Coordinates of C-alpha atoms and ligand atoms in Angstrom, one line a residue:
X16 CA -44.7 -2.1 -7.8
X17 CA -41.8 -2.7 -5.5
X18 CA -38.2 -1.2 -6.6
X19 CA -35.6 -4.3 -7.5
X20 CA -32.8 -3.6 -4.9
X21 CA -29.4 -6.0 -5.4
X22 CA -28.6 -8.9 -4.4
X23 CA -25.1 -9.7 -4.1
X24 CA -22.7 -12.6 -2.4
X25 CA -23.4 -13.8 1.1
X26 CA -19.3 -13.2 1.6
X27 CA -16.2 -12.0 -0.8
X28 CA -12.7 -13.1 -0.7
X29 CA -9.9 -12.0 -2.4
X30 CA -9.1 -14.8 -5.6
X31 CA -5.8 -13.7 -6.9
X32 CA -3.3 -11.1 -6.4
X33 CA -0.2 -9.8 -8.7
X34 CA 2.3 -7.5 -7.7
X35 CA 4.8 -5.4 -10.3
X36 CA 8.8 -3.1 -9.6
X37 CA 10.1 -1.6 -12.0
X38 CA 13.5 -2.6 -13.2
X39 CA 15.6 0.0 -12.0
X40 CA 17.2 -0.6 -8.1
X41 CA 18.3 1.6 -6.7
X42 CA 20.9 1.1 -3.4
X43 CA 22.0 2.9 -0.4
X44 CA 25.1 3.3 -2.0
X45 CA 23.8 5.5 -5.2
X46 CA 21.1 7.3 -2.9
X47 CA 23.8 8.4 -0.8
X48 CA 25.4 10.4 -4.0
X49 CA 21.8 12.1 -3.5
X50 CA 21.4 12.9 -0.2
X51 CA 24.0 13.2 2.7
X52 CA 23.7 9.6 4.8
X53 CA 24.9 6.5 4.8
X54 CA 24.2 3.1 4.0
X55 CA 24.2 2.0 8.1
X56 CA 22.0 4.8 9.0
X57 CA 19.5 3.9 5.9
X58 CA 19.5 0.5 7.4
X59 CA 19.4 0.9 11.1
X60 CA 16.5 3.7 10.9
X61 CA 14.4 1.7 8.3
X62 CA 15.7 -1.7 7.2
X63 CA 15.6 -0.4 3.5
X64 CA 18.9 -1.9 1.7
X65 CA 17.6 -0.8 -2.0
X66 CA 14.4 0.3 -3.7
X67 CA 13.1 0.3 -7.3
X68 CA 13.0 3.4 -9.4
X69 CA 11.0 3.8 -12.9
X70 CA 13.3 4.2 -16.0
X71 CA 12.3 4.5 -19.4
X72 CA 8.8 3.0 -20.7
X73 CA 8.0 2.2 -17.4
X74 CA 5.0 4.0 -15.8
X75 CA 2.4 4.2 -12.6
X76 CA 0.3 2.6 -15.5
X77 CA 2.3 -0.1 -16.9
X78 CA 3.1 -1.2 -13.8
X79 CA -0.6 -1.5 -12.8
X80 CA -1.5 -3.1 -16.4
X81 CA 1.0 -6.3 -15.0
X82 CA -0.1 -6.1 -11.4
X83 CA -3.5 -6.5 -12.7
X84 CA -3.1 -9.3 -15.1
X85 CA -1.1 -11.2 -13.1
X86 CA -4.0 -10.7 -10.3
X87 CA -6.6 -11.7 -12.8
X88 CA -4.4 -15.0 -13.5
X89 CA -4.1 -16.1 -10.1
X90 CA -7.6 -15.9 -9.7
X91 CA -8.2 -18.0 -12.6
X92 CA -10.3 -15.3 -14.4
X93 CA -10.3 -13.6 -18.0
X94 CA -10.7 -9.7 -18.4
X95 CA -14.1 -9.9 -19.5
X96 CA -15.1 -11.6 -15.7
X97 CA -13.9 -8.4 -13.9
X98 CA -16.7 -5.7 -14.1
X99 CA -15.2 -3.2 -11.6
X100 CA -11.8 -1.5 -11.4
X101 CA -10.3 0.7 -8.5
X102 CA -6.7 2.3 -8.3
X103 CA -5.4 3.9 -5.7
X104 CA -2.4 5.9 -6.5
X105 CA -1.5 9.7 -6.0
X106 CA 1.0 9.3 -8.8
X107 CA -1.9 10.1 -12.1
X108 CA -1.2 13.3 -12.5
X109 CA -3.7 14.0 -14.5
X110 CA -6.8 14.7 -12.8
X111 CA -9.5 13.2 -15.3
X112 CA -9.8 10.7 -17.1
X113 CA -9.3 8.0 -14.3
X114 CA -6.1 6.1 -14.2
X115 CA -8.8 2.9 -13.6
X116 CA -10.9 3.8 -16.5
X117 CA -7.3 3.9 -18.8
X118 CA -6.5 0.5 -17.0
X119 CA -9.3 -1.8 -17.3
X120 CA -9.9 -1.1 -21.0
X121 CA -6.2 -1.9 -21.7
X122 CA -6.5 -5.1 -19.7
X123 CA -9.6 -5.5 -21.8
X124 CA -12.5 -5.3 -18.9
X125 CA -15.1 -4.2 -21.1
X126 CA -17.8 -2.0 -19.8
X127 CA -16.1 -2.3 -16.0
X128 CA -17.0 0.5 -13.7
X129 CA -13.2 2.2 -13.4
X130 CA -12.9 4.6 -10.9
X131 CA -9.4 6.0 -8.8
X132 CA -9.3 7.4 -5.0
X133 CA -6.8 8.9 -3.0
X134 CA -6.0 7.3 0.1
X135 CA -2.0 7.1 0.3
X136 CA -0.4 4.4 1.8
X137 CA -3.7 3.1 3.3
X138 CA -5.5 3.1 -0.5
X139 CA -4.9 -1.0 -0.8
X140 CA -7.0 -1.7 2.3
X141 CA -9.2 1.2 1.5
X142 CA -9.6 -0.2 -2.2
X143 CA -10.4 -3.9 -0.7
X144 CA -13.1 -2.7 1.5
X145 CA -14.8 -0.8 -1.5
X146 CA -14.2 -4.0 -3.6
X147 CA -15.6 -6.2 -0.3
X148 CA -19.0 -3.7 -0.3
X149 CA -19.4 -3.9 -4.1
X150 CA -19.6 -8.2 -4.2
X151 CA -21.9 -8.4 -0.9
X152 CA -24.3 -6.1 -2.2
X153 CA -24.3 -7.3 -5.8
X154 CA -23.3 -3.9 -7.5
X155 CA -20.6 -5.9 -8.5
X156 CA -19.2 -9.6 -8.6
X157 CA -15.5 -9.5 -10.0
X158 CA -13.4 -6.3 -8.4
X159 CA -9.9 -5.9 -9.5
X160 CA -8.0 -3.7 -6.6
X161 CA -4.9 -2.1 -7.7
X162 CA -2.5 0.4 -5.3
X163 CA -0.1 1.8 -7.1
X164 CA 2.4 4.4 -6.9
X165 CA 5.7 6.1 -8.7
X166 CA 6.5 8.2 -5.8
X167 CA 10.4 8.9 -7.1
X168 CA 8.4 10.9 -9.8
X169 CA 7.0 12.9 -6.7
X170 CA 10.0 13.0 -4.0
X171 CA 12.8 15.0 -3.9
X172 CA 15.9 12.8 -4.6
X173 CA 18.2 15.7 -2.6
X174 CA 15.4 15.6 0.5
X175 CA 17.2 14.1 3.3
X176 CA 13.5 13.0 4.8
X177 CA 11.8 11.8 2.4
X178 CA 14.4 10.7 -0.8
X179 CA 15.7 7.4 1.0
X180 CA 12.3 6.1 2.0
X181 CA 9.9 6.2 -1.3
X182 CA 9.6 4.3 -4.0
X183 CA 7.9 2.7 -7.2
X184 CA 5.7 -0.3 -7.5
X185 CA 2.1 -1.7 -7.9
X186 CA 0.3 -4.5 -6.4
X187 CA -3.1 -5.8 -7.4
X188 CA -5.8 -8.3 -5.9
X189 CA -8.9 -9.5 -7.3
X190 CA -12.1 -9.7 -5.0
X191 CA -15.1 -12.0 -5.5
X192 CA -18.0 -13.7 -4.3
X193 CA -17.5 -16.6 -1.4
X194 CA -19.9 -19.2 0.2
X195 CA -17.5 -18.7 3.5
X196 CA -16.0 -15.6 5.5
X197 CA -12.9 -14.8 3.9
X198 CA -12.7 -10.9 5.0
X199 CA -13.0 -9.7 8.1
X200 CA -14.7 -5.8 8.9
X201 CA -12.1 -3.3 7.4
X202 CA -11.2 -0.6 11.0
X203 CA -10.7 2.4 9.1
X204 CA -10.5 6.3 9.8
X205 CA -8.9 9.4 8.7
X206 CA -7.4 12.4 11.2
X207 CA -7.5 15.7 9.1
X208 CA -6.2 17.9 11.5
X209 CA -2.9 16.0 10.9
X210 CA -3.3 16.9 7.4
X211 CA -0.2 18.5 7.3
X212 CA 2.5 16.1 8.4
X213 CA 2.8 14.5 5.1
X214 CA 1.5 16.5 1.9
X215 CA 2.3 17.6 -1.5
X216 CA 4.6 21.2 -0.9
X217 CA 2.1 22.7 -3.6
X218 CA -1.0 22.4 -5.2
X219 CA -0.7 22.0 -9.3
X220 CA -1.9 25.5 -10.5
X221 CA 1.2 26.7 -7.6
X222 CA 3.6 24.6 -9.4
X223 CA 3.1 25.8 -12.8
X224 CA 2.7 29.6 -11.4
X225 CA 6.2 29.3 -9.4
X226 CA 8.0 27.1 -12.0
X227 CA 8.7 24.7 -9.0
X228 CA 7.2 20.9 -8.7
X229 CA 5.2 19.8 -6.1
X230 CA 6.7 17.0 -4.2
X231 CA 5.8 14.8 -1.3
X232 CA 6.8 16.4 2.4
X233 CA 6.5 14.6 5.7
X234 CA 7.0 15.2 9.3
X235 CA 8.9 12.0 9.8
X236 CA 9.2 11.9 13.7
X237 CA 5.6 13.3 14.1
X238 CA 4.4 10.3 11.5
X239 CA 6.5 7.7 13.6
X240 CA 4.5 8.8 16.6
X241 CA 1.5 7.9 15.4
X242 CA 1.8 4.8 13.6
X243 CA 3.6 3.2 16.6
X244 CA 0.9 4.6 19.6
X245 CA -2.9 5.1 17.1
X246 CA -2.4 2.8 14.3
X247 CA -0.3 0.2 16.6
X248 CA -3.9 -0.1 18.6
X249 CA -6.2 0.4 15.3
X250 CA -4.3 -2.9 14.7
X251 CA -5.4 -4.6 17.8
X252 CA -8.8 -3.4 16.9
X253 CA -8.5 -5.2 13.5
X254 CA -8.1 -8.3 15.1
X255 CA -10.5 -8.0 17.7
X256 CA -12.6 -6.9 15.0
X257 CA -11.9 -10.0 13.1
X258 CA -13.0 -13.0 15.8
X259 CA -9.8 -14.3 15.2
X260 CA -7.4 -15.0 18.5
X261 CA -3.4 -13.9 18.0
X262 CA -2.1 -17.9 17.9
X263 CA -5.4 -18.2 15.0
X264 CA -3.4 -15.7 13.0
X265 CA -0.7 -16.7 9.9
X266 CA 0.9 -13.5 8.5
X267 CA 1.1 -10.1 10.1
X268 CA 1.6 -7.9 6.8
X269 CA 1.7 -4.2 8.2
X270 CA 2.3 -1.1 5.2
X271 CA 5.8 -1.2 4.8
X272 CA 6.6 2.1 6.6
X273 CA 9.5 1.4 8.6
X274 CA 10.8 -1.8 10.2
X275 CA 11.7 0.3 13.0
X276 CA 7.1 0.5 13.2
X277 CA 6.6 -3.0 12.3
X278 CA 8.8 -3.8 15.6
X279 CA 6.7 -1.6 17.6
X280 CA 3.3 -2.5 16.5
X281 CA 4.5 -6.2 17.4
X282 CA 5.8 -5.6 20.6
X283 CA 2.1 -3.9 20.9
X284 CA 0.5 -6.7 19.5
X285 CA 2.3 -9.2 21.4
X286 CA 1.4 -11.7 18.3
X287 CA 3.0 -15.2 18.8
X288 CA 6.3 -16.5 17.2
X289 CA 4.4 -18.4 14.9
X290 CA 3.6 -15.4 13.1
X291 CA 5.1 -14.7 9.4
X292 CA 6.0 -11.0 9.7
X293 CA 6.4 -9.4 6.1
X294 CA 9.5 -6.8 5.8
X295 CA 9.8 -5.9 2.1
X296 CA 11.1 -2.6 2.6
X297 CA 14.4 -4.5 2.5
X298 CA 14.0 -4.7 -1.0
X299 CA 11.7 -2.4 -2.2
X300 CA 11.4 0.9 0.4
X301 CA 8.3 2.3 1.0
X302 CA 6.2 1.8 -2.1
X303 CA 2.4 3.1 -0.3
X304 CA -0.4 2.0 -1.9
X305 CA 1.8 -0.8 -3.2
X306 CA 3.3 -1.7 -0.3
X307 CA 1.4 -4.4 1.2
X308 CA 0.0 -6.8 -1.7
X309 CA 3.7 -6.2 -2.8
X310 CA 4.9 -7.7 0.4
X311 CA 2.3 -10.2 0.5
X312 CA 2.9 -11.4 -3.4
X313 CA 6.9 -11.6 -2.0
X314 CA 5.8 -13.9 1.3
X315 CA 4.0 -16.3 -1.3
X316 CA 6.6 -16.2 -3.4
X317 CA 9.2 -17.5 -1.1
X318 CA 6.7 -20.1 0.0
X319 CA 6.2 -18.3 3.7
X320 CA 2.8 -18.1 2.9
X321 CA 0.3 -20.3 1.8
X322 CA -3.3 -20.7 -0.1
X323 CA -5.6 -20.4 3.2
X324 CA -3.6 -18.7 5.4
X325 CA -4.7 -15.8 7.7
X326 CA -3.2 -12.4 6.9
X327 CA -3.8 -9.0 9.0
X328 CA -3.0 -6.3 7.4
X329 CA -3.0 -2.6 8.3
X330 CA -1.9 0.6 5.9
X331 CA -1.2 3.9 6.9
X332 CA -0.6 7.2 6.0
X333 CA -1.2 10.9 4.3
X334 CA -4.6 12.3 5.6
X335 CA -4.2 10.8 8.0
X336 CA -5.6 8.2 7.1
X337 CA -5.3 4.4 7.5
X338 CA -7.6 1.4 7.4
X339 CA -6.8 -2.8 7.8
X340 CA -8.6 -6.1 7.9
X341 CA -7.8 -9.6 7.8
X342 CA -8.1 -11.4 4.7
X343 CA -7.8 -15.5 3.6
X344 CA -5.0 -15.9 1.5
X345 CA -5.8 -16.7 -2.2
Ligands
LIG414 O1 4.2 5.9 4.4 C1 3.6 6.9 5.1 C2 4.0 6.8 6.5 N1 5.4 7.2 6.8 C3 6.0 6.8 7.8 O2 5.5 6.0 8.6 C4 7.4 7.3 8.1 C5 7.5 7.5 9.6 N2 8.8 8.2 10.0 C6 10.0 7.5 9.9 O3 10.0 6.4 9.4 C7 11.2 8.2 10.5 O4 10.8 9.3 11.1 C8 12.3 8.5 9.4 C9 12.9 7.2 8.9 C10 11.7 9.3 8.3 C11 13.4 9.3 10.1 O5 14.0 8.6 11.1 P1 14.1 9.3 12.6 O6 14.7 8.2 13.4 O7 12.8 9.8 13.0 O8 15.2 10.4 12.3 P2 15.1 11.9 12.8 O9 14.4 12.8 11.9 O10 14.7 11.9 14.3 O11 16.7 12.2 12.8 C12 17.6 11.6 13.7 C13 19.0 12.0 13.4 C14 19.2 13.5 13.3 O12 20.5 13.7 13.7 P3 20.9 14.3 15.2 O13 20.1 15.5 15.3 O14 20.4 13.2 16.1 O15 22.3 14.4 15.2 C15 19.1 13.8 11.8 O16 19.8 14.9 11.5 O17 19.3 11.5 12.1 C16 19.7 12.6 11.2 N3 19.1 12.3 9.9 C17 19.8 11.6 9.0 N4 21.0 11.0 8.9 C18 21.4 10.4 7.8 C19 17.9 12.6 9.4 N5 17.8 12.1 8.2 C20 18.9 11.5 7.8 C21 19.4 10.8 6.7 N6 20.6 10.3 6.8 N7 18.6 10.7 5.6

């Protein structure tokens, strides 16, 4: 007797998405009582204008429960259709149980597979590739991707580096099965040697032993380096990757990093005017694993992008790591 293998969808595409701030901004004006800068040289270096901070009652989970459901709206589904759950987020600080497992019963996805995985500001595009796999090969049909992160909870507000850029927020997209190609092939990679140009200042146990937290650290000029040479081709190779040519393309919605990187990788991508070119990190900083279904919910939401449209997207960060495809919009 022959082993039964799965059989999934012949395609996935993403259904629905959601996106959740907390209700906290925070401008350049009150992080300049933090950190010695200024409001023009906030804006010049990295188009941020304000972020969003978590305040009371809000959490890396409830912000992921209403990311979700709104995700599981838009895609015209009920809990009870999803039957896997992925997060990724570094800001769970608890190592087990899952911050997916403690999600998807909340939402009420009963008996959905629930796991988390680390994968910074690339973990969206990591997450959708998982999901993507899942639905083709039949292990699952409903996926419910969430990146989401509270990095003020992890930054140090007086770090002159790091305090200005990071933020809170989560964004969430369902996958499911397609008769048509709706994803392209994820371009993905990781560079561990560069493992130390952003990372945590110390591991857990060292934080409780010294009486110190651990808190995000990064190399800023070393980081800017590679995302606008590496990851500005890894996004060429995305859309070589996907069949599509540059005029074919709708939205160009890169992590939301730095505008001062979203110029460069355009000027490297040489993508036509016609191109909607998302730059959240006005409004909400740099929220990682949030960052680009957060930008993406914001481009639908002010009607610059529509059901059907073609979006390349590209996230990058701690590892190194990064990873991007082109999806249909929901
Ligand atoms: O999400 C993960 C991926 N992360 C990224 O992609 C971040 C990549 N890196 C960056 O976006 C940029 O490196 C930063 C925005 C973090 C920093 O911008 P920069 O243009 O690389 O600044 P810098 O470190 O080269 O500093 C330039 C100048 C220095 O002054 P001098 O030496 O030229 O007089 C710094 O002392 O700016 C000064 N400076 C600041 N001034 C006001 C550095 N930080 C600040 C600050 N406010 N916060």
């Amino acid at each position: 007797m022959a082993l039964v293998t799965s059989k999934g969808a012949p395609y996935a595409r993403v259904m629905g998405l959601g996106a959740a701030v907390p209700s906290r901004v925070v401008d350049n004006a009150e992080m300049c009582t933090y950190i010695d800068s200024s409001d023009e040289w906030i804006q010049q270096r990295t188009g941020i204008v304000e972020r969003r901070w978590v305040s009371e009652g809000e959490t890396v989970e409830s912000l992921s429960l209403d990311a979700a459901r709104q995700a599981i709206a838009h895609a015209g589904l009920t809990p009870s259709d999803i039957d896997a759950v992925i997060i990724s987020t570094i800001s769970h600080l608890v190592q087990t149980p899952s911050l997916a497992a403690i999600v998807a019963a909340k939402i009420g996805c009963t008996d959905a597979a629930a796991f988390d995985i680390a994968a910074a500001c690339a973990g969206f595009c990591y997450g959708l590739a998982q999901a993507e796999s899942l639905v083709r090969s039949g292990a699952a049909t409903h996926v419910v991707v969430i990146g989401a992160e509270t990095l003020s909870k992890l930054t140090d507000h007086h770090d002159r580096s790091t305090a200005f850029l990071f933020a809170d927020a989560a964004g969430a997209a369902v996958v499911g099965p397609s008769e048509t190609s709706a994803m392209s092939p994820v371009v993905w990679g990781s560079d561990g040697h560069q493992a130390d140009v952003i990372q945590m200042t110390r591991t857990w146990s060292e934080a409780v032993d010294e009486g110190k937290p651990s808190q995000v650290a990064m190399a800023g000029q070393q980081v800017f380096r590679w995302a606008t040479g590496f990851i500005a081709d890894a996004t060429s190779r995305i859309l070589e990757a996907s069949g599509l040519a540059p005029d074919e393309l709708d939205l160009f919605v890169p992590h939301q990093a730095n505008n001062r990187i979203t110029d460069a990788m355009l000027r490297h991508l040489k993508l036509p005017e016609t191109v909607t070119v998302a730059r959240s990190i006005k409004k909400y900083g740099n929220t990682s694993a949030a960052s680009i279904p957060l930008a993406l919910v914001e481009l639908i939401e002010s009607g610059e992008a529509k059901s059907g449209d073609t979006c390349l997207m590209i996230g990058f960060g701690a590892g190194l790591v990064y990873a991007g495809q082109v999806i249909t919009v929901p």
